[in-house]
mmCIF file of C-alpha atoms in Angstrom:
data_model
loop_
_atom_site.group_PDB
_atom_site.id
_atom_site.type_symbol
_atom_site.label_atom_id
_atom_site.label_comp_id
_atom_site.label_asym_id
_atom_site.label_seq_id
_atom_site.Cartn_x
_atom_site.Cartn_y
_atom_site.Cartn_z
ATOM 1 C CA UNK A 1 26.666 2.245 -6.899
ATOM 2 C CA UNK A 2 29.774 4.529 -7.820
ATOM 3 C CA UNK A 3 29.485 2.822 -11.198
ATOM 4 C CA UNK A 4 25.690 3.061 -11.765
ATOM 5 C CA UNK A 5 26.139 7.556 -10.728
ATOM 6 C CA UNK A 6 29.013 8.018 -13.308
ATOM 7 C CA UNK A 7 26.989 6.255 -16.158
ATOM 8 C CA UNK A 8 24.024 8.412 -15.186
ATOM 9 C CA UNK A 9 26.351 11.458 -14.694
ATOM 10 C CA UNK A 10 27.441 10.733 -18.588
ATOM 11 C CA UNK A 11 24.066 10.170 -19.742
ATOM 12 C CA UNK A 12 22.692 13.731 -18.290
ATOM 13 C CA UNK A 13 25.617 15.673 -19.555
ATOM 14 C CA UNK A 14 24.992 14.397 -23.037
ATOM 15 C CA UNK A 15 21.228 14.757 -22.791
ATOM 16 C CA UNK A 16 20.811 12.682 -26.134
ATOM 17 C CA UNK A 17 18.940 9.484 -25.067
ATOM 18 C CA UNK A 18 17.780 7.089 -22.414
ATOM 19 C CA UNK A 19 19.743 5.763 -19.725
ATOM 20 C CA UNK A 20 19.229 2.883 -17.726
ATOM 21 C CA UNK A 21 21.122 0.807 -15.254
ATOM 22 C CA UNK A 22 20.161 -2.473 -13.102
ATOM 23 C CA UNK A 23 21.848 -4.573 -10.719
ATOM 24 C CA UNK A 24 20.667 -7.621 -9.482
ATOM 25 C CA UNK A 25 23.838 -9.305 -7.980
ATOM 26 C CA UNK A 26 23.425 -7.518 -4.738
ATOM 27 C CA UNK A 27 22.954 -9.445 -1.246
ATOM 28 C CA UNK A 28 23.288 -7.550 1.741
ATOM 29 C CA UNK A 29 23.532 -10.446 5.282
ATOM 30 C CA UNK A 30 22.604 -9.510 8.422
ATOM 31 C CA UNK A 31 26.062 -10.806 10.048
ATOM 32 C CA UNK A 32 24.207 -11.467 13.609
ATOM 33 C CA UNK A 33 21.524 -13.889 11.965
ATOM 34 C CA UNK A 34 22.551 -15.060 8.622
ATOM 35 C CA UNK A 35 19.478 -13.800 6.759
ATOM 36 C CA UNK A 36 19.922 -12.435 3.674
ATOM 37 C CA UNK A 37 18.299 -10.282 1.358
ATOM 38 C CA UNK A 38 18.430 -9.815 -2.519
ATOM 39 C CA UNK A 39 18.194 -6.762 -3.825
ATOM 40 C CA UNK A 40 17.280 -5.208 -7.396
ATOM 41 C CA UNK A 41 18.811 -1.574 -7.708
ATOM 42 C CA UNK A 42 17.623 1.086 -11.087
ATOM 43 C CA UNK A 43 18.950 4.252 -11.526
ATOM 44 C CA UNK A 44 17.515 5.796 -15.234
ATOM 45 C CA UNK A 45 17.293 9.252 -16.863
ATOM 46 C CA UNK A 46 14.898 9.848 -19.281
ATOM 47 C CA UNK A 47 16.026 13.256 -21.661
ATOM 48 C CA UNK A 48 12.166 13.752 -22.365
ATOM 49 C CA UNK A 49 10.385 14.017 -19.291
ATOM 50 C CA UNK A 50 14.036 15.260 -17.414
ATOM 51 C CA UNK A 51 13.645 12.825 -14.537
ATOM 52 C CA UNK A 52 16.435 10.833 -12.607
ATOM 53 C CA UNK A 53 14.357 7.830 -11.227
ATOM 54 C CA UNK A 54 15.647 5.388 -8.776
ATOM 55 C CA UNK A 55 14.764 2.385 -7.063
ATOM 56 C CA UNK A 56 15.845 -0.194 -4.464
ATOM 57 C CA UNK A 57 13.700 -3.668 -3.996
ATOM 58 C CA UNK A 58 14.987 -5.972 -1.494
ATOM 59 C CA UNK A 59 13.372 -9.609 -1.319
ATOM 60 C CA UNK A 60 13.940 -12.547 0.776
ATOM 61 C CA UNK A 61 15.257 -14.982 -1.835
ATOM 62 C CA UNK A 62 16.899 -14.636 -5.068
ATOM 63 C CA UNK A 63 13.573 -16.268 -7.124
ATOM 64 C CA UNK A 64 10.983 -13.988 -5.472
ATOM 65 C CA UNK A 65 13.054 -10.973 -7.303
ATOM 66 C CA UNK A 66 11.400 -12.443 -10.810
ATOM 67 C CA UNK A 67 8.364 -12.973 -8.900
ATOM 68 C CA UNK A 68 5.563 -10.250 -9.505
ATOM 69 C CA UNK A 69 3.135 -11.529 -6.782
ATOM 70 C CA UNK A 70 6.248 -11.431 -4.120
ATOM 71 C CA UNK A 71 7.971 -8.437 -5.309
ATOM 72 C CA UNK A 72 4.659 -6.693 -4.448
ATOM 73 C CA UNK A 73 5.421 -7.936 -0.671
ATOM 74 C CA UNK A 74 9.116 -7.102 -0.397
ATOM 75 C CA UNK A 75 10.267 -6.353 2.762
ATOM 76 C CA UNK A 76 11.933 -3.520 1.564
ATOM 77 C CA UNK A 77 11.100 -0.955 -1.600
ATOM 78 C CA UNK A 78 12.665 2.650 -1.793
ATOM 79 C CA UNK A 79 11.836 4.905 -5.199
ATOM 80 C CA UNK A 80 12.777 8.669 -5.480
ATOM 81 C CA UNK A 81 12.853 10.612 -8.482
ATOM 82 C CA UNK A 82 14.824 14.002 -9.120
ATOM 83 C CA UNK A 83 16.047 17.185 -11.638
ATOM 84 C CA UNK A 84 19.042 16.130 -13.329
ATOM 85 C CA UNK A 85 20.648 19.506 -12.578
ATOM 86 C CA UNK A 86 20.232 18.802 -8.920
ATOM 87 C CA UNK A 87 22.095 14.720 -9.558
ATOM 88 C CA UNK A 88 25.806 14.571 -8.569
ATOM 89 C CA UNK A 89 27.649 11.631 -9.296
ATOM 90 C CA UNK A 90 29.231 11.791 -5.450
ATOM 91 C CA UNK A 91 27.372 12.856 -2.406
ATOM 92 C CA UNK A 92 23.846 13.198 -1.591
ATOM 93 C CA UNK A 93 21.153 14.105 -4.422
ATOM 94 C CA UNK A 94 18.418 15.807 -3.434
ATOM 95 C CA UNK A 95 14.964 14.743 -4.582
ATOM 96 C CA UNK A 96 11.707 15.758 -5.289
ATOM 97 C CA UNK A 97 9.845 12.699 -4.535
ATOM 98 C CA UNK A 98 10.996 9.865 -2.305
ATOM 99 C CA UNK A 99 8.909 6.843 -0.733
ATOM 100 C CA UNK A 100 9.719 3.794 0.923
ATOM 101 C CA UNK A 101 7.380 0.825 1.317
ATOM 102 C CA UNK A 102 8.264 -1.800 4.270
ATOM 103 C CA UNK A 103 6.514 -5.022 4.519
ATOM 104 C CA UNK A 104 6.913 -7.479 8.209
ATOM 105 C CA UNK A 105 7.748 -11.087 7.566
ATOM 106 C CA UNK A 106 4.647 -12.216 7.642
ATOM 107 C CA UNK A 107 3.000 -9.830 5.222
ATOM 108 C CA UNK A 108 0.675 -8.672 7.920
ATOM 109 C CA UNK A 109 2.066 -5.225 8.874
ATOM 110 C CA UNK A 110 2.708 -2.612 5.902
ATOM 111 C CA UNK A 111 4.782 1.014 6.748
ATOM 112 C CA UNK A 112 4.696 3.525 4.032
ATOM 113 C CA UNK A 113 6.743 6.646 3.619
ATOM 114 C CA UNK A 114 5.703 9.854 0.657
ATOM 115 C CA UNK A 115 7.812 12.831 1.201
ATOM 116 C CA UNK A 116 6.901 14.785 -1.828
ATOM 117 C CA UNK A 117 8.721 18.463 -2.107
ATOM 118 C CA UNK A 118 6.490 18.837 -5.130
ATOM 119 C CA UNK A 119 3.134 18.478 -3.030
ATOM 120 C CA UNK A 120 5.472 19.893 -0.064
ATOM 121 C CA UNK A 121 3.585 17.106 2.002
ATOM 122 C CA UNK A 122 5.267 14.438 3.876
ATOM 123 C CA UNK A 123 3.019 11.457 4.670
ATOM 124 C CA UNK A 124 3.873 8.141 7.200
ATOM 125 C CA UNK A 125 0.942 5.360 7.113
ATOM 126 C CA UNK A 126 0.898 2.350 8.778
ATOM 127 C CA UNK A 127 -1.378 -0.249 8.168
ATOM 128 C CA UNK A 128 -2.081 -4.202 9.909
ATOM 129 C CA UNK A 129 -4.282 -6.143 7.981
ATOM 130 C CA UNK A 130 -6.100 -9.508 8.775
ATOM 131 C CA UNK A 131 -4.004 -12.935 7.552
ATOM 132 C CA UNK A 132 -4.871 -16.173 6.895
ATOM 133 C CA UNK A 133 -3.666 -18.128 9.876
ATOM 134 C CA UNK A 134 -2.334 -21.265 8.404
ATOM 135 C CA UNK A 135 -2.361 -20.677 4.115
ATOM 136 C CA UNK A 136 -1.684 -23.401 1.948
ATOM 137 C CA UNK A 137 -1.075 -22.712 -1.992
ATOM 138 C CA UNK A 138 -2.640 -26.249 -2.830
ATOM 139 C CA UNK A 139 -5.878 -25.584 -0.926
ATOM 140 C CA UNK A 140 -8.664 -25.370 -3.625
ATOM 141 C CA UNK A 141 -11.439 -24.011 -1.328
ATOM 142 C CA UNK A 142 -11.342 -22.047 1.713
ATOM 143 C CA UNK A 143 -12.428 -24.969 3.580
ATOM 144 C CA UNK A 144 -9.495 -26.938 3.043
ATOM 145 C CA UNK A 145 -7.654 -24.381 5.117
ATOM 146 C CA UNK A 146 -6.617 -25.149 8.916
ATOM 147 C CA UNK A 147 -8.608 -23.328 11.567
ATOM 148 C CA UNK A 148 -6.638 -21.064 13.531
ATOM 149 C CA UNK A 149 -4.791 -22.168 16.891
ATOM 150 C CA UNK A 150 -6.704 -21.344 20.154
ATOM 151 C CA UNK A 151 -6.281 -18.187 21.752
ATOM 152 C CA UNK A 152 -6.410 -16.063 18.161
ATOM 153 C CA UNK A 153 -9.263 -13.901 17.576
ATOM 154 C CA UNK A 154 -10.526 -14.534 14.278
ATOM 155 C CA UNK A 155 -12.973 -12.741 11.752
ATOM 156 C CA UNK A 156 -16.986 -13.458 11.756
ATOM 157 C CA UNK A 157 -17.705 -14.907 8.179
ATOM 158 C CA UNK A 158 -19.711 -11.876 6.604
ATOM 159 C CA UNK A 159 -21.508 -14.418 3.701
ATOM 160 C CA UNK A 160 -23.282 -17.569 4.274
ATOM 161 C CA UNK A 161 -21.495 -18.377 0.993
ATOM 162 C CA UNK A 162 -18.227 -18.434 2.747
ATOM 163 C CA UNK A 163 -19.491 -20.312 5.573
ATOM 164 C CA UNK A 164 -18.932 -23.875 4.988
ATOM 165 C CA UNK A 165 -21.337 -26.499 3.267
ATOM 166 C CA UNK A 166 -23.753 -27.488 5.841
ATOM 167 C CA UNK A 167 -23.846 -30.838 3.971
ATOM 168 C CA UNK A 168 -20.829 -31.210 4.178
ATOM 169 C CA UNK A 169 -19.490 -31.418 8.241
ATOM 170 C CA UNK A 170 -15.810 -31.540 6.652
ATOM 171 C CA UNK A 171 -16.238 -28.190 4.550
ATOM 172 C CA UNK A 172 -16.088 -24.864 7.206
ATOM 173 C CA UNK A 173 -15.167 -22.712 5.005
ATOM 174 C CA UNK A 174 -13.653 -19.764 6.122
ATOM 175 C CA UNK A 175 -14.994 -20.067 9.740
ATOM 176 C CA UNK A 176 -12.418 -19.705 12.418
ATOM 177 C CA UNK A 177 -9.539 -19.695 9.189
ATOM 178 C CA UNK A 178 -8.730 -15.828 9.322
ATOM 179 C CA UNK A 179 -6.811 -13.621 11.866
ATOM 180 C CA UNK A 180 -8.777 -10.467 13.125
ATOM 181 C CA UNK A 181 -5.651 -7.709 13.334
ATOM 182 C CA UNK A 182 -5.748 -4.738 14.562
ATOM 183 C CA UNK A 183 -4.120 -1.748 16.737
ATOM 184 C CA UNK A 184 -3.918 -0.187 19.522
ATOM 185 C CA UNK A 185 -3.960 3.602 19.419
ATOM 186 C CA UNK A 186 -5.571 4.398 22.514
ATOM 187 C CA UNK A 187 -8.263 4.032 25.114
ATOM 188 C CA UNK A 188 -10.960 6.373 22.403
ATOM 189 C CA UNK A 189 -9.474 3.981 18.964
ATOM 190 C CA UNK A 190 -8.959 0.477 20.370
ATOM 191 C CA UNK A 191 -8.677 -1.229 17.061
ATOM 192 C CA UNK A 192 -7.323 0.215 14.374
ATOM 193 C CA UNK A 193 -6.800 -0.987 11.107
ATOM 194 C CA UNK A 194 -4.524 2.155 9.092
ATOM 195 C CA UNK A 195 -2.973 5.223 10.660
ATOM 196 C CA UNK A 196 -1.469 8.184 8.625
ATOM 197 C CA UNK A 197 0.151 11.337 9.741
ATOM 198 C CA UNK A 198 0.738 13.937 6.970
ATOM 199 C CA UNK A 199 2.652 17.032 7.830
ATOM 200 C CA UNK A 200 1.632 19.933 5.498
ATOM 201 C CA UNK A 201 4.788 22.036 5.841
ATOM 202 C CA UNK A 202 2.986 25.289 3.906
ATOM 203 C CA UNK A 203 0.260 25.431 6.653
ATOM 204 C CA UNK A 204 2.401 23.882 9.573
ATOM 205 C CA UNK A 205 0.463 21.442 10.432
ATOM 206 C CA UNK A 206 0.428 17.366 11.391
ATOM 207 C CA UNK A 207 -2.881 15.712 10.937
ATOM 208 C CA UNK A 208 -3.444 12.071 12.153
ATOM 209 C CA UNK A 209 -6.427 9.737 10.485
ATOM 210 C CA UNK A 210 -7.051 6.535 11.815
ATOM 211 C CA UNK A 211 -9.386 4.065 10.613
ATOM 212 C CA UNK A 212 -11.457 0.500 11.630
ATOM 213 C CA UNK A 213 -10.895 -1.107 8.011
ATOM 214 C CA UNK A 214 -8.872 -1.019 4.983
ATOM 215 C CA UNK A 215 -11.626 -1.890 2.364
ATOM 216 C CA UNK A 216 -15.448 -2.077 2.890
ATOM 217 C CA UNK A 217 -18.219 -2.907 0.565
ATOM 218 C CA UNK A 218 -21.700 -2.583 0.557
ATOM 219 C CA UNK A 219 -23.976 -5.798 1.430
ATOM 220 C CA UNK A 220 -27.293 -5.296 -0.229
ATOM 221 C CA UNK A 221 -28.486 -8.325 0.470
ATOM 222 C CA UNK A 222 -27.279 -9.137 4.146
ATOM 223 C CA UNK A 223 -28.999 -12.384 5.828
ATOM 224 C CA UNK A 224 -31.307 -10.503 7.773
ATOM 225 C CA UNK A 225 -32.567 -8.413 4.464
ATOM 226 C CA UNK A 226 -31.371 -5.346 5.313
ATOM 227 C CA UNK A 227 -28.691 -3.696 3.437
ATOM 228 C CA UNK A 228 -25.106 -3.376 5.568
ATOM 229 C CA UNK A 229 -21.608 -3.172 5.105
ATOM 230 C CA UNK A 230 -18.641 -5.698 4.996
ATOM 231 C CA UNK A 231 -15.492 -4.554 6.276
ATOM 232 C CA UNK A 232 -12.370 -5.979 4.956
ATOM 233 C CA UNK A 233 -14.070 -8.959 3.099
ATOM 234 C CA UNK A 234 -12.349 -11.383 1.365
ATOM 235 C CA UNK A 235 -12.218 -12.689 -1.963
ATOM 236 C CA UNK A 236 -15.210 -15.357 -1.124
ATOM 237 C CA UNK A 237 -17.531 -12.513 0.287
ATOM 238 C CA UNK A 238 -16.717 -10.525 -2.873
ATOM 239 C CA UNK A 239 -17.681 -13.026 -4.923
ATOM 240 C CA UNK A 240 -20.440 -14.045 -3.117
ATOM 241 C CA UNK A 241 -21.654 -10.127 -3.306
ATOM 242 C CA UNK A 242 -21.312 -10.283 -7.316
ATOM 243 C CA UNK A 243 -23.074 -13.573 -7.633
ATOM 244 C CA UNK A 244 -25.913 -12.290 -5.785
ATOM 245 C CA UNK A 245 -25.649 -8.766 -7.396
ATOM 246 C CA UNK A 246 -25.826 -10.941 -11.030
ATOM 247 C CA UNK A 247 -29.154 -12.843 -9.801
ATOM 248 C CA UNK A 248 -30.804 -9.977 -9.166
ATOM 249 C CA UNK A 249 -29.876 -8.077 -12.348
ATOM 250 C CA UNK A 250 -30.009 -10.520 -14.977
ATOM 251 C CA UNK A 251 -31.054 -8.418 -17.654
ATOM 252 C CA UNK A 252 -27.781 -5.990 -17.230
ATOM 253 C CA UNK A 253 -25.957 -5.537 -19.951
ATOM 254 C CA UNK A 254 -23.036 -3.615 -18.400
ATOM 255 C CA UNK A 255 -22.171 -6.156 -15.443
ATOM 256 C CA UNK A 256 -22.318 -5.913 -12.206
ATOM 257 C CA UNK A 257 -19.642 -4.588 -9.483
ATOM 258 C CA UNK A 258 -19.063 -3.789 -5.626
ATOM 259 C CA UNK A 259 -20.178 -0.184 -4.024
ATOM 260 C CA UNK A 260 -16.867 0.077 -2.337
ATOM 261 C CA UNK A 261 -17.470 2.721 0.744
ATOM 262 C CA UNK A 262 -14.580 4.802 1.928
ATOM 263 C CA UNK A 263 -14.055 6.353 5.277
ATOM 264 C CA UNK A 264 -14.897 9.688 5.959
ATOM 265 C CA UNK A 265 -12.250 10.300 8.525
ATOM 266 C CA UNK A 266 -9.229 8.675 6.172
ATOM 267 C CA UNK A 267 -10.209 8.516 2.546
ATOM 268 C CA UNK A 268 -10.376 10.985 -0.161
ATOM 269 C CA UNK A 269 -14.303 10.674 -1.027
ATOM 270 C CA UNK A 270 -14.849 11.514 -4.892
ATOM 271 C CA UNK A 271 -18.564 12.441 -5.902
ATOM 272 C CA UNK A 272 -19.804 13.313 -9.400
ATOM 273 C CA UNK A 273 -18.133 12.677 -12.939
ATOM 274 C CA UNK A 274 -16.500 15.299 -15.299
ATOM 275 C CA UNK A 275 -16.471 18.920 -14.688
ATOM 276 C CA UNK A 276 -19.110 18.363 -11.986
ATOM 277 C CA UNK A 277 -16.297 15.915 -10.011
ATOM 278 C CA UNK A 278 -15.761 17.177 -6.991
ATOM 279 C CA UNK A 279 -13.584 15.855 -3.828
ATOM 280 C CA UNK A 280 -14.246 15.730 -0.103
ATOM 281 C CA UNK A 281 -11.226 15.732 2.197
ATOM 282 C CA UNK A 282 -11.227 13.508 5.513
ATOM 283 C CA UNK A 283 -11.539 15.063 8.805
ATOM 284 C CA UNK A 284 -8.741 14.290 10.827
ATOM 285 C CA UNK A 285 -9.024 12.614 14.057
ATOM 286 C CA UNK A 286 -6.449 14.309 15.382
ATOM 287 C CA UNK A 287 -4.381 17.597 14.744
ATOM 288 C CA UNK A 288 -1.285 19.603 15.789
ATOM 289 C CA UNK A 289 0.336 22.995 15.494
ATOM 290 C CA UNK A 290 3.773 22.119 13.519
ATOM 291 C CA UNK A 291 6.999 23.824 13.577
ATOM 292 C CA UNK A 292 8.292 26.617 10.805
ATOM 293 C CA UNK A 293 10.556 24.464 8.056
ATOM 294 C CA UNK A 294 11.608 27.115 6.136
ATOM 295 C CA UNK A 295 13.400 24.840 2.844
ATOM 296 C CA UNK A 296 10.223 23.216 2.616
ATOM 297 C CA UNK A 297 7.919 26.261 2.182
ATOM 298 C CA UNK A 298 8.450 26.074 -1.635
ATOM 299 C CA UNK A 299 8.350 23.576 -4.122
ATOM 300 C CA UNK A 300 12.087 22.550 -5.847
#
């Protein structure tokens, strides 16, 4: 790390050209257990834009570092970017930006830090998502999938599609295949799906959104013919939304897609296009008087 602070201590005094530098022969062991993780450090300055950028991405084995797919589950990834004049090759820098994504073992439970001293905004979200109870990369359909043990709670299949083949007494599809997660706020939000807690340090204030799903779409053409929604579908109800979207549109010549349908109380809801865009804000579920920080009043 010493190393990788006087390069980019070098490259900022000279101000000439890019500077990058990556490690990937770091393995930090957790003594008590033996489990290891691999880790892929960057530090780079770029003379144009005048941003120090670095990052930290720790996976489980060596071979999921080269891995796209499981590099976007790490257990671990840290980023912050700052002003060169504020970069010290010893001690702390002080950034503008920093975030941190965390990721449980089994990819079910996601923790998310943005402390921005640009936006002056410091945001902590935590999100539990459903999970396939017992996946298997050579399954070619969801029905070759194992149910779920006894005792889990698992999601009602949203598409007859995704169902199973009723010819078929072998083929459930996804019936019974997919854990329902959720959690536990309190007595008035039982199941929860994502929570986020932004402190706005201008107007001292914590708000706290909390939300039943992480994705919904709309159903237009539902079992019972009425138009709903599907919360949290999966690829198969997707698909089975666009196939029946394409069947009843066949003269399109643009394509069809999924309404997706945000949350009022979590999700920034965009309306219009252009000059006419405009944005509505969530409405917090919860929210608190915060506490005078004076050094993060202004923006570095």
């Amino acid at each position: 790390f010493q190393e990788a602070k006087d390069q980019m201590a070098r490259a900022i005094a000279s101000d000439d050209d890019f500077c990058n530098y990556t490690n990937r022969n770091i393995v930090v062991e957790d003594t008590s257990t033996g489990d290891l993780l691999f880790v892929d450090f960057n530090l780079s300055y770029n003379p144009f834009t005048r941003i120090v950028q670095q990052s930290v991405l720790a996976t489980r084995t060596e071979d999921a570092l080269l891995s796209a797919t499981e590099r976007a589950t790490a257990p671990f990834v840290g980023f912050y970017q700052a002003d060169p004049d504020e970069f010290v090759a010893n001690g702390y820098t002080q950034p503008y930006l920093r975030q941190a994504i965390m990721n449980n073992a089994n990819e079910i439970e996601i923790f998310n830090i943005d402390d921005g001293f640009d936006t002056r905004l410091g945001v902590m979200e935590f999100i539990i998502q459903n999970k396939v109870c017992n996946p298997d990369d050579e399954a070619e359909k969801p029905g070759d999938l194992e149910a779920c043990d006894a005792g889990v709670t698992t999601r009602t299949v949203a598409k007859s599609q995704c169902a199973g083949d009723d010819s078929d007494p072998e083929d459930d599809g996804e019936t019974n295949k997919i854990a329902l997660n959720s959690y536990n706020v309190n007595s008035d939000y039982p199941a929860i799906k994502r929570v986020r807690v932004e402190t706005d340090y201008p107007n001292q204030e914590v708000r706290i959104y909390l939300s039943e799903y992480i994705e919904a779409i709309e159903n237009p053409y539902a079992a019972d013919g009425e138009p709903d929604v599907i919360y949290d579908p999966t690829n198969c109800e997707k698909q089975a939304v666009l196939d029946e979207l394409a069947e009843a549109n066949p003269d399109t010549t643009t394509g069809v897609r999924l309404t997706v349908v945000e949350d009022p109380g979590y999700d920034i809801i965009y309306t219009g296009e252009g000059e006419d865009r405009t944005e509505t804000l969530p409405t917090p579920a919860i929210t608190y008087a915060g506490q005078l920080v004076a050094e993060r009043q202004n923006e570095l």
